[in-house]
């Protein structure tokens, strides 16, 4: 099975900051990497698929990059609505494993 | 508007069974692969399994921890996805979400989740 490791596990940032979250796969997954945002009490929401494609309706301040084993999710200018937990997920092979999550908190 | 509404969760004793349902609307259910994902009390997300379209064979795949105990099925005439859970263990305690797959295998729509608690 492919293991997904995110870093950091949590971070504190201010509104307007640029934020970067990284995700590493235990083996190459090409660009089969997705990012989700989850707010308390809600279901995860797809932000980015195939490493860099923005899901419809997601603000352009979110972007993704990477291929192979190393990926990043960036938020160019953090907004109040962005304080949440972010998960990466590989869709290269079953089981479609998730990272452990990165909680973005208000500084 | 895509809607996925899970139901059937609750409290069950170890070794017991439960069937979850996911009612889908707002899209052509029969054309879409579907999956179940669970979130543990520690907030870890775990892919449980998926089912392809019936025209594609209705093939199922499962994560190792649930293989042989859980069964995913679908009723395209009713637009409902099912998760039959047998021989439940305490570690199956989680919120269970149903999701759709897009053509890139990302999970693009999620239900609100239903809580399953396995405890004596």
Tab-separated table of C-alpha atoms in Angstrom:
chain	number	residue	atom	x	y	z
A	1	UNK	CA	0.000	0.000	0.000
A	2	UNK	CA	1.086	3.578	-0.665
A	3	UNK	CA	1.698	5.714	2.432
A	4	UNK	CA	1.010	9.444	2.318
A	5	UNK	CA	2.814	11.802	4.691
A	6	UNK	CA	1.859	15.442	5.119
A	7	UNK	CA	3.838	18.200	6.741
A	8	UNK	CA	3.421	20.080	8.884
A	9	UNK	CA	0.663	18.485	10.986
A	10	UNK	CA	-0.489	21.964	11.948
A	11	UNK	CA	0.443	25.538	11.332
A	12	UNK	CA	-0.556	28.981	12.537
A	13	UNK	CA	-0.883	31.775	10.032
A	14	UNK	CA	-2.418	35.198	9.644
A	15	UNK	CA	-4.952	36.450	7.138
A	16	UNK	CA	-3.062	37.443	4.011
A	17	UNK	CA	-0.159	35.036	4.547
A	18	UNK	CA	1.025	32.629	1.892
A	19	UNK	CA	0.719	29.061	3.143
A	20	UNK	CA	2.325	25.914	1.753
A	21	UNK	CA	1.526	22.333	2.761
A	22	UNK	CA	3.537	19.391	1.515
A	23	UNK	CA	2.570	15.789	0.864
A	24	UNK	CA	4.968	12.941	0.150
A	25	UNK	CA	4.063	9.533	-1.261
A	26	UNK	CA	5.973	6.378	-0.361
A	27	UNK	CA	6.320	5.562	-4.063
A	28	UNK	CA	5.779	7.381	-7.325
A	29	UNK	CA	2.136	8.198	-8.022
A	30	UNK	CA	2.669	10.325	-11.150
A	31	UNK	CA	0.169	13.186	-10.722
A	32	UNK	CA	-2.612	11.095	-9.142
A	33	UNK	CA	-2.789	13.372	-6.119
A	34	UNK	CA	-5.836	15.186	-4.780
A	35	UNK	CA	-6.303	17.799	-2.053
A	36	UNK	CA	-9.349	18.218	0.190
A	37	UNK	CA	-10.422	20.852	2.696
A	38	UNK	CA	-12.473	19.942	5.750
A	39	UNK	CA	-14.133	22.282	8.206
A	40	UNK	CA	-15.391	21.118	11.628
A	41	UNK	CA	-18.561	19.058	11.420
A	42	UNK	CA	-18.545	19.043	7.609
A	43	UNK	CA	-17.566	16.580	4.919
A	44	UNK	CA	-14.275	17.038	3.068
A	45	UNK	CA	-14.450	19.154	-0.068
A	46	UNK	CA	-12.355	18.524	-3.178
A	47	UNK	CA	-10.031	21.445	-3.946
A	48	UNK	CA	-7.419	20.130	-6.374
A	49	UNK	CA	-7.280	16.938	-8.465
A	50	UNK	CA	-4.490	15.397	-10.523
A	51	UNK	CA	-1.993	17.470	-8.526
A	52	UNK	CA	-2.741	20.846	-10.097
A	53	UNK	CA	-6.277	21.006	-11.540
A	54	UNK	CA	-8.588	23.345	-9.658
A	55	UNK	CA	-12.023	21.905	-8.893
A	56	UNK	CA	-14.900	23.982	-10.233
A	57	UNK	CA	-15.903	26.773	-7.848
A	58	UNK	CA	-12.668	26.719	-5.834
A	59	UNK	CA	-10.992	30.137	-5.489
A	60	UNK	CA	-7.878	30.707	-7.587
A	61	UNK	CA	-5.787	31.479	-4.488
A	62	UNK	CA	-5.515	27.698	-4.112
A	63	UNK	CA	-2.961	25.944	-6.276
A	64	UNK	CA	-1.248	22.585	-6.385
A	65	UNK	CA	1.972	21.306	-7.857
A	66	UNK	CA	4.236	18.293	-7.954
A	67	UNK	CA	4.615	14.892	-9.508
A	68	UNK	CA	6.159	11.579	-8.621
A	69	UNK	CA	6.431	11.534	-4.843
A	70	UNK	CA	6.461	15.191	-3.747
A	71	UNK	CA	3.503	17.557	-3.889
A	72	UNK	CA	2.492	20.936	-2.500
A	73	UNK	CA	-0.742	22.784	-1.851
A	74	UNK	CA	-0.396	26.548	-1.715
A	75	UNK	CA	-2.780	29.256	-0.604
A	76	UNK	CA	-1.546	32.558	-1.989
A	77	UNK	CA	-3.297	34.879	0.462
A	78	UNK	CA	-4.974	33.168	3.405
A	79	UNK	CA	-8.592	34.196	3.984
A	80	UNK	CA	-10.759	33.662	7.086
A	81	UNK	CA	-12.710	30.932	5.262
A	82	UNK	CA	-9.488	28.959	4.706
A	83	UNK	CA	-8.922	28.037	8.344
A	84	UNK	CA	-9.568	24.306	8.149
A	85	UNK	CA	-7.847	20.936	7.909
A	86	UNK	CA	-6.341	19.897	4.583
A	87	UNK	CA	-5.806	16.319	3.412
A	88	UNK	CA	-3.941	14.904	0.452
A	89	UNK	CA	-5.001	11.629	-1.151
A	90	UNK	CA	-3.430	9.449	-3.795
A	91	UNK	CA	-5.675	7.971	-6.490
A	92	UNK	CA	-2.920	6.008	-8.246
A	93	UNK	CA	-3.781	2.620	-6.795
A	94	UNK	CA	-6.188	0.970	-4.362
A	95	UNK	CA	-6.428	1.531	-1.451
A	96	UNK	CA	-6.682	5.267	-2.177
A	97	UNK	CA	-4.841	6.399	0.940
A	98	UNK	CA	-4.983	9.810	2.613
A	99	UNK	CA	-2.402	11.862	4.429
A	100	UNK	CA	-2.917	12.482	8.134
A	101	UNK	CA	-4.069	16.054	7.628
A	102	UNK	CA	-2.711	19.560	8.186
A	103	UNK	CA	-4.682	21.876	10.436
A	104	UNK	CA	-4.399	25.548	9.498
A	105	UNK	CA	-5.138	27.741	12.502
A	106	UNK	CA	-5.400	31.458	13.091
A	107	UNK	CA	-2.247	33.087	14.449
B	1	UNK	CA	-27.392	20.069	-7.532
B	2	UNK	CA	-25.618	16.879	-6.489
B	3	UNK	CA	-26.924	15.515	-3.184
B	4	UNK	CA	-25.750	12.470	-1.276
B	5	UNK	CA	-27.606	11.602	1.916
B	6	UNK	CA	-26.326	8.786	4.121
B	7	UNK	CA	-28.453	6.956	6.661
B	8	UNK	CA	-28.430	3.808	8.764
B	9	UNK	CA	-25.711	4.611	11.275
B	10	UNK	CA	-26.029	3.897	14.969
B	11	UNK	CA	-24.719	1.952	17.930
B	12	UNK	CA	-23.979	-1.748	17.430
B	13	UNK	CA	-22.207	-4.372	19.518
B	14	UNK	CA	-18.954	-5.988	18.380
B	15	UNK	CA	-19.720	-8.843	16.020
B	16	UNK	CA	-22.951	-7.217	14.904
B	17	UNK	CA	-24.078	-5.999	11.496
B	18	UNK	CA	-25.344	-2.742	10.062
B	19	UNK	CA	-26.375	-1.580	6.606
B	20	UNK	CA	-25.731	1.983	5.513
B	21	UNK	CA	-27.559	3.631	2.634
B	22	UNK	CA	-26.664	6.631	0.511
B	23	UNK	CA	-29.473	8.251	-1.480
B	24	UNK	CA	-28.179	10.109	-4.521
B	25	UNK	CA	-29.798	12.848	-6.586
B	26	UNK	CA	-28.883	15.625	-8.987
B	27	UNK	CA	-26.823	13.488	-11.369
B	28	UNK	CA	-27.073	10.302	-13.413
B	29	UNK	CA	-26.274	7.840	-10.645
B	30	UNK	CA	-25.924	4.826	-12.927
B	31	UNK	CA	-23.047	6.481	-14.804
B	32	UNK	CA	-20.878	7.188	-11.769
B	33	UNK	CA	-18.440	5.142	-9.735
B	34	UNK	CA	-19.156	5.451	-6.021
B	35	UNK	CA	-17.165	4.899	-2.862
B	36	UNK	CA	-17.339	4.834	0.916
B	37	UNK	CA	-14.781	6.683	3.033
B	38	UNK	CA	-14.698	6.718	6.813
B	39	UNK	CA	-13.271	9.150	9.326
B	40	UNK	CA	-12.103	7.802	12.646
B	41	UNK	CA	-12.579	9.586	15.971
B	42	UNK	CA	-8.940	10.700	15.603
B	43	UNK	CA	-9.925	12.423	12.309
B	44	UNK	CA	-7.967	10.048	10.092
B	45	UNK	CA	-9.628	9.513	6.698
B	46	UNK	CA	-9.726	5.927	5.421
B	47	UNK	CA	-10.895	4.787	2.020
B	48	UNK	CA	-13.229	1.832	2.604
B	49	UNK	CA	-14.024	0.687	-0.910
B	50	UNK	CA	-15.655	1.482	-4.228
B	51	UNK	CA	-18.012	0.124	-6.845
B	52	UNK	CA	-17.877	0.765	-10.563
B	53	UNK	CA	-20.914	1.264	-12.767
B	54	UNK	CA	-23.069	-1.791	-13.413
B	55	UNK	CA	-22.462	-1.409	-17.142
B	56	UNK	CA	-18.778	-1.572	-16.254
B	57	UNK	CA	-19.338	-4.801	-14.371
B	58	UNK	CA	-20.233	-3.436	-10.941
B	59	UNK	CA	-16.738	-4.333	-9.783
B	60	UNK	CA	-15.940	-3.753	-6.124
B	61	UNK	CA	-12.636	-3.168	-4.327
B	62	UNK	CA	-12.101	-2.948	-0.587
B	63	UNK	CA	-9.471	-1.797	1.850
B	64	UNK	CA	-7.717	-4.642	3.625
B	65	UNK	CA	-9.200	-3.940	7.102
B	66	UNK	CA	-12.762	-4.455	5.812
B	67	UNK	CA	-12.286	-7.004	3.033
B	68	UNK	CA	-14.413	-10.075	3.640
B	69	UNK	CA	-16.613	-8.251	6.170
B	70	UNK	CA	-18.045	-5.299	4.217
B	71	UNK	CA	-20.010	-5.421	0.962
B	72	UNK	CA	-20.716	-2.447	-1.300
B	73	UNK	CA	-23.678	-2.633	-3.663
B	74	UNK	CA	-25.850	-0.271	-5.638
B	75	UNK	CA	-29.446	-0.102	-6.836
B	76	UNK	CA	-29.515	2.077	-9.915
B	77	UNK	CA	-33.326	1.870	-10.119
B	78	UNK	CA	-33.524	3.646	-6.758
B	79	UNK	CA	-30.321	5.710	-6.975
B	80	UNK	CA	-29.058	4.208	-3.718
B	81	UNK	CA	-25.603	3.036	-2.689
B	82	UNK	CA	-25.285	0.518	0.145
B	83	UNK	CA	-22.618	-0.577	2.580
B	84	UNK	CA	-23.353	-3.859	4.344
B	85	UNK	CA	-21.080	-4.133	7.380
B	86	UNK	CA	-20.737	-7.521	9.099
B	87	UNK	CA	-18.611	-8.815	11.956
B	88	UNK	CA	-18.138	-5.266	13.179
B	89	UNK	CA	-15.159	-4.416	15.364
B	90	UNK	CA	-14.571	-1.510	17.726
B	91	UNK	CA	-12.035	-0.125	15.256
B	92	UNK	CA	-14.836	0.279	12.680
B	93	UNK	CA	-16.192	3.149	14.785
B	94	UNK	CA	-16.201	6.161	12.468
B	95	UNK	CA	-18.256	8.591	10.464
B	96	UNK	CA	-19.012	6.975	7.120
B	97	UNK	CA	-19.250	9.127	3.987
B	98	UNK	CA	-20.400	8.137	0.535
B	99	UNK	CA	-18.707	9.886	-2.352
B	100	UNK	CA	-18.744	10.098	-6.123
B	101	UNK	CA	-15.665	9.649	-8.309
B	102	UNK	CA	-14.800	12.027	-11.114
B	103	UNK	CA	-13.096	10.672	-14.232
B	104	UNK	CA	-9.704	11.334	-12.676
B	105	UNK	CA	-10.520	9.144	-9.641
B	106	UNK	CA	-10.846	12.105	-7.299
B	107	UNK	CA	-13.723	12.090	-4.798
B	108	UNK	CA	-15.652	15.094	-6.034
B	109	UNK	CA	-18.895	15.020	-4.051
B	110	UNK	CA	-19.441	13.841	-0.492
B	111	UNK	CA	-22.472	13.205	1.669
B	112	UNK	CA	-22.770	14.647	5.173
B	113	UNK	CA	-21.803	11.346	6.791
B	114	UNK	CA	-23.446	8.924	9.208
B	115	UNK	CA	-21.925	7.891	12.533
B	116	UNK	CA	-21.301	4.241	13.337
B	117	UNK	CA	-20.298	3.324	16.874
B	118	UNK	CA	-19.222	-0.222	17.678
B	119	UNK	CA	-19.187	-0.756	21.410
B	120	UNK	CA	-20.379	-3.248	23.986
